XYZ file of C-alpha atoms in Angstrom:
370
model
C 0.171 0.062 0.106
C 0.982 3.298 -0.650
C 0.970 5.972 2.116
C -0.091 9.802 1.515
C 0.169 9.069 -2.285
C -3.433 8.555 -3.868
C -3.012 8.819 -7.442
C -0.274 8.985 -10.362
C -0.561 12.850 -10.513
C 0.289 13.178 -6.935
C 3.352 11.108 -7.428
C 4.808 12.909 -10.105
C 4.394 16.320 -8.295
C 6.390 14.637 -5.184
C 8.735 13.170 -7.580
C 9.693 16.560 -9.512
C 9.620 18.778 -6.291
C 6.637 20.310 -7.647
C 8.625 21.458 -10.879
C 6.409 21.356 -14.053
C 7.267 18.731 -16.611
C 7.185 21.393 -19.192
C 10.331 22.825 -17.492
C 12.411 20.158 -19.289
C 12.832 22.587 -22.135
C 16.305 21.306 -23.351
C 15.908 18.491 -25.728
C 17.509 16.222 -28.603
C 16.311 13.104 -30.658
C 18.415 9.908 -30.620
C 18.070 7.234 -33.276
C 18.940 3.550 -32.103
C 18.664 1.248 -35.511
C 14.698 1.725 -36.290
C 13.755 3.492 -32.957
C 13.505 7.359 -32.205
C 14.042 8.455 -28.416
C 13.190 12.276 -27.648
C 15.373 12.860 -24.826
C 14.133 16.028 -22.910
C 15.788 17.733 -19.557
C 15.552 20.723 -17.401
C 19.306 20.600 -17.747
C 21.418 21.422 -20.545
C 24.318 19.787 -19.351
C 22.730 16.461 -19.141
C 21.637 16.981 -22.746
C 25.245 17.588 -23.545
C 26.767 14.903 -21.917
C 24.123 12.286 -23.442
C 24.784 13.858 -26.801
C 28.110 13.365 -26.358
C 27.890 9.795 -25.223
C 25.787 8.505 -27.839
C 28.068 10.597 -30.489
C 28.230 7.532 -32.723
C 24.225 7.222 -33.081
C 22.388 9.462 -35.454
C 20.733 12.223 -33.832
C 18.223 13.980 -36.242
C 16.978 17.082 -35.660
C 13.440 15.795 -35.500
C 11.520 12.477 -35.911
C 8.037 11.112 -36.042
C 6.786 8.510 -33.519
C 9.325 9.298 -30.776
C 9.455 7.632 -27.556
C 9.365 10.418 -25.117
C 12.043 10.352 -22.073
C 12.155 13.142 -19.617
C 15.118 13.774 -17.089
C 14.744 16.208 -14.418
C 17.852 17.379 -12.443
C 16.708 17.634 -8.746
C 17.742 16.473 -5.294
C 16.978 12.895 -4.447
C 13.094 12.415 -4.126
C 11.809 11.192 -0.457
C 8.781 9.487 -1.243
C 6.569 7.652 1.368
C 6.185 4.402 -0.139
C 6.460 0.942 1.266
C 9.062 -0.046 -1.401
C 9.662 -3.631 -2.421
C 13.431 -5.073 -2.877
C 13.562 -6.214 -6.537
C 15.602 -9.672 -6.335
C 19.165 -9.763 -7.659
C 20.800 -12.181 -9.503
C 22.643 -15.205 -8.131
C 26.074 -14.236 -6.633
C 25.282 -10.463 -6.155
C 24.308 -9.043 -2.901
C 23.037 -6.058 -1.152
C 20.115 -3.635 -1.751
C 20.379 -1.962 -5.276
C 16.812 -1.686 -6.938
C 13.622 -1.152 -5.094
C 10.023 -0.810 -6.851
C 6.567 -0.083 -6.498
C 3.346 -0.787 -9.063
C 0.261 1.335 -8.996
C -2.227 2.348 -11.722
C -0.362 0.302 -14.409
C 2.862 2.326 -13.469
C 6.132 1.225 -12.019
C 8.412 3.303 -9.564
C 11.888 2.161 -9.472
C 14.134 3.783 -6.644
C 17.849 3.012 -6.689
C 18.976 2.823 -3.230
C 22.627 3.501 -3.612
C 22.192 6.623 -5.612
C 18.480 8.361 -4.714
C 17.503 8.021 -8.211
C 14.083 7.511 -9.139
C 12.268 6.502 -12.046
C 8.681 6.369 -12.999
C 7.484 4.432 -16.194
C 4.340 3.641 -18.053
C 3.075 3.274 -21.582
C 2.995 7.098 -21.973
C 5.718 8.502 -19.633
C 9.278 7.614 -18.898
C 10.705 9.758 -16.152
C 14.111 9.994 -14.429
C 14.203 12.501 -11.303
C 16.921 13.073 -8.659
C 20.908 13.769 -9.061
C 21.016 12.657 -12.710
C 24.552 14.542 -13.353
C 26.127 12.540 -10.577
C 24.623 9.605 -11.869
C 24.923 9.714 -15.667
C 25.377 6.082 -16.137
C 21.906 5.205 -14.753
C 20.248 7.682 -17.274
C 22.144 6.025 -19.900
C 20.869 2.539 -18.898
C 17.264 3.877 -18.545
C 17.325 5.127 -22.122
C 18.799 1.743 -23.133
C 16.065 0.050 -21.235
C 13.501 1.673 -23.071
C 15.286 0.418 -26.271
C 15.598 -3.005 -25.071
C 11.899 -3.065 -24.234
C 10.974 -2.398 -27.937
C 13.361 -5.126 -29.221
C 11.702 -7.601 -26.999
C 8.504 -6.766 -28.271
C 10.094 -8.144 -31.331
C 10.972 -11.408 -29.933
C 14.850 -10.779 -29.458
C 16.205 -12.587 -26.673
C 18.413 -11.086 -24.254
C 21.679 -12.648 -23.223
C 24.440 -11.741 -20.624
C 27.242 -11.649 -22.962
C 29.557 -9.266 -24.711
C 29.955 -9.687 -28.581
C 32.185 -8.179 -31.614
C 31.954 -8.347 -35.127
C 34.508 -9.454 -37.988
C 34.069 -9.257 -41.635
C 29.897 -9.613 -41.373
C 30.074 -12.385 -38.608
C 30.083 -12.022 -34.823
C 31.642 -13.745 -31.847
C 29.947 -13.632 -28.503
C 31.265 -14.214 -24.812
C 28.992 -15.043 -21.996
C 29.984 -15.515 -18.361
C 29.047 -14.513 -14.795
C 29.634 -11.095 -13.488
C 33.612 -10.317 -13.302
C 34.059 -13.357 -15.600
C 35.956 -11.418 -18.156
C 33.393 -11.167 -21.091
C 34.132 -7.456 -21.528
C 38.007 -7.983 -21.324
C 38.007 -10.453 -23.908
C 35.819 -8.506 -26.327
C 38.213 -5.340 -26.063
C 41.312 -7.561 -26.381
C 39.800 -8.671 -30.033
C 38.829 -5.077 -30.577
C 42.657 -4.101 -30.666
C 43.118 -6.199 -34.046
C 42.113 -4.689 -37.294
C 39.086 -5.509 -38.588
C 36.962 -6.313 -35.223
C 34.193 -4.068 -34.276
C 32.305 -3.329 -31.221
C 28.642 -4.888 -30.696
C 27.902 -4.910 -27.112
C 29.478 -4.974 -23.882
C 26.999 -7.244 -21.571
C 23.920 -7.167 -22.960
C 23.131 -9.019 -26.032
C 20.207 -9.826 -28.192
C 19.934 -12.825 -30.343
C 17.064 -13.927 -32.656
C 16.546 -16.570 -35.529
C 15.827 -14.876 -38.813
C 15.644 -17.160 -41.852
C 17.247 -19.950 -40.566
C 20.282 -17.643 -39.164
C 20.999 -16.367 -35.547
C 21.334 -12.703 -35.436
C 23.254 -10.853 -33.003
C 22.153 -7.431 -31.895
C 23.795 -4.938 -29.193
C 22.759 -1.884 -27.200
C 24.366 1.422 -27.347
C 25.964 1.121 -24.227
C 29.720 1.775 -23.869
C 31.928 -0.887 -22.136
C 32.386 -0.407 -18.615
C 35.353 -2.074 -17.212
C 37.354 -2.399 -13.933
C 41.184 -1.092 -13.495
C 42.575 -4.700 -14.246
C 40.918 -4.512 -17.704
C 42.684 -1.173 -18.437
C 46.058 -2.098 -16.793
C 46.576 -5.185 -18.965
C 45.437 -3.412 -22.275
C 48.101 -1.114 -24.152
C 45.447 0.701 -25.797
C 43.119 1.320 -22.609
C 45.910 1.984 -20.044
C 45.924 5.693 -20.780
C 42.198 5.882 -19.511
C 43.944 5.854 -15.899
C 45.701 8.609 -14.451
C 49.446 8.093 -13.632
C 48.318 8.120 -9.766
C 45.729 5.605 -10.755
C 47.963 3.276 -12.439
C 50.474 3.353 -9.648
C 47.885 2.767 -7.009
C 46.361 -0.112 -8.836
C 49.816 -1.692 -9.987
C 50.566 -2.215 -6.147
C 47.465 -4.573 -5.655
C 47.769 -8.242 -6.102
C 46.301 -10.236 -9.186
C 43.499 -11.628 -6.827
C 42.667 -7.772 -5.091
C 42.871 -6.271 -8.703
C 40.476 -9.065 -9.977
C 38.025 -8.634 -7.169
C 38.018 -4.507 -7.535
C 34.611 -3.127 -8.488
C 35.648 0.209 -9.783
C 34.124 1.099 -13.250
C 35.316 2.960 -16.103
C 33.931 3.615 -19.188
C 35.806 2.922 -22.565
C 34.790 5.448 -25.360
C 35.163 3.312 -28.480
C 35.221 5.978 -30.898
C 38.214 7.573 -29.212
C 40.178 4.568 -28.356
C 39.646 2.582 -31.686
C 38.092 4.857 -34.325
C 34.247 5.866 -35.218
C 34.111 3.102 -37.472
C 34.512 0.278 -34.813
C 30.821 -0.254 -34.285
C 28.544 -2.809 -35.481
C 24.999 -4.226 -35.221
C 22.716 -7.120 -36.468
C 25.533 -9.547 -37.468
C 25.062 -13.518 -37.986
C 26.393 -15.023 -34.665
C 28.879 -17.616 -35.881
C 30.133 -18.901 -32.117
C 29.397 -18.127 -28.407
C 32.005 -18.963 -25.937
C 30.961 -19.475 -22.161
C 34.003 -18.235 -19.947
C 33.715 -21.098 -17.384
C 37.296 -20.255 -16.327
C 38.916 -18.959 -13.085
C 41.669 -16.619 -12.163
C 42.685 -18.655 -9.145
C 43.705 -22.097 -11.170
C 47.109 -22.322 -12.319
C 46.087 -24.653 -15.446
C 46.102 -24.101 -19.024
C 43.113 -22.542 -20.548
C 40.981 -25.172 -22.375
C 38.321 -24.323 -25.063
C 36.113 -27.117 -26.035
C 33.257 -27.351 -28.417
C 29.940 -28.349 -26.557
C 26.255 -29.287 -26.963
C 24.571 -26.804 -24.518
C 21.638 -29.426 -24.528
C 23.829 -31.823 -22.662
C 25.689 -28.837 -20.557
C 22.259 -26.984 -19.296
C 23.919 -25.826 -15.949
C 25.930 -23.627 -18.483
C 22.926 -21.860 -19.471
C 22.836 -19.708 -16.113
C 25.778 -17.822 -17.460
C 24.178 -16.817 -20.378
C 20.624 -16.393 -19.434
C 19.528 -12.768 -18.310
C 16.399 -11.585 -16.965
C 14.962 -8.195 -18.701
C 14.731 -6.542 -14.929
C 12.590 -4.104 -13.420
C 12.100 -1.671 -16.323
C 10.771 -4.410 -18.559
C 7.148 -3.840 -20.010
C 5.484 -6.169 -22.087
C 3.527 -5.311 -25.372
C 0.243 -4.930 -23.384
C 1.931 -2.706 -20.679
C 2.568 -5.496 -17.898
C 5.630 -5.428 -16.008
C 8.055 -8.402 -15.333
C 7.037 -9.903 -11.921
C 10.025 -9.851 -9.442
C 10.221 -13.361 -9.275
C 10.429 -14.183 -13.034
C 13.278 -16.639 -14.267
C 14.214 -16.983 -17.807
C 13.076 -20.122 -19.701
C 15.944 -22.462 -20.171
C 14.095 -24.347 -22.874
C 13.809 -21.114 -25.144
C 17.748 -20.427 -24.784
C 18.506 -24.240 -25.384
C 16.280 -24.015 -28.528
C 17.669 -20.416 -29.966
C 21.384 -21.621 -29.587
C 20.906 -25.494 -30.896
C 22.500 -24.457 -34.549
C 25.342 -22.483 -33.798
C 28.836 -23.381 -32.485
C 29.244 -23.038 -28.750
C 32.328 -23.428 -26.796
C 33.169 -23.849 -22.927
C 36.189 -22.037 -21.933
C 37.776 -23.944 -18.593
C 40.895 -23.742 -16.575
C 42.857 -20.673 -15.656
C 42.574 -17.141 -17.500
C 44.556 -16.789 -20.115
C 43.341 -13.721 -22.547
C 45.861 -14.216 -24.995
C 45.225 -17.954 -25.649
C 41.341 -17.301 -26.055
C 42.226 -14.319 -28.525
C 44.238 -16.453 -30.479
C 41.701 -19.434 -30.590
C 39.141 -16.808 -31.570
C 40.976 -15.352 -34.669
C 41.971 -19.019 -35.639
C 38.403 -20.005 -35.826
C 37.457 -17.193 -37.612
C 39.970 -17.900 -40.369
C 38.698 -21.426 -40.407
C 35.179 -20.185 -41.172
C 36.442 -18.476 -44.494
């Protein structure tokens, strides 16, 4: 039950601290493949930073049938709501997302940052200290795009992906398993292009499995930057010195994310989308093992326990075609993933972590496909 909030309008007024939605007078249009989003804000700085972040995407002066997203820079909202905790994925702990549903509307509160999001079929609203949490705004925009393509039956995977000469390789794994790192190692090589960092969508079209990414730049920990010559310059000299003093295990466990601007590091031509997927690698290795890296072809129907490294819940922002939000206890359907992946090459990567070994395997695999 809500306390002191009787309807949608009253909730919006509290969220915006009585600031009218019309105060969002700065705006721009963003095109993501076939979809258009009109981003409006009361902060010119927010619009500028988002336009810079999405600089690799078309930003037309206007478009019809835009999905409207409003971003209001305010203090963190304080709503008298009996929030429910959104169940986190296996292996993750601590409070993060909280939610409340009413009148075909979902409110989502970010416990760690104080950001509040309101979403229904007609209104997509982000309120709070947006400038300090631009990554959550980027995620909110991407979630609206993800909703649209899931309505077209694209299946979400917890995987990174890169393209090479009109084909794609994907890397799935548990959080911190190295799927972004191996993808970035491949981007160092000529001909490879970025598709997605950790949200990949797949769909069977004309008997061919297609991979599709989202416009989210890679976000990686210091260890990935330190061990990649093209990325190390993202760190300041003092950060390099500090992180180099950590042990390999401490560095692997450290959660301190940095955005990798693909255009700046690799070039503006390093983006790809909607590529046929040739192979998916499941990273089931461990940095604590002193063993050679082993890459083996598998039949996922015989190793269904590995599906947990691939499957991904759409999350609390997901709203189906009829406007119904995803339930908290919803779990991905393993049978759907097994059926979708049955006709592509799958590899399990075990043993110790050696990115050079896996990178060389990938380049050899691609050479053999010609």
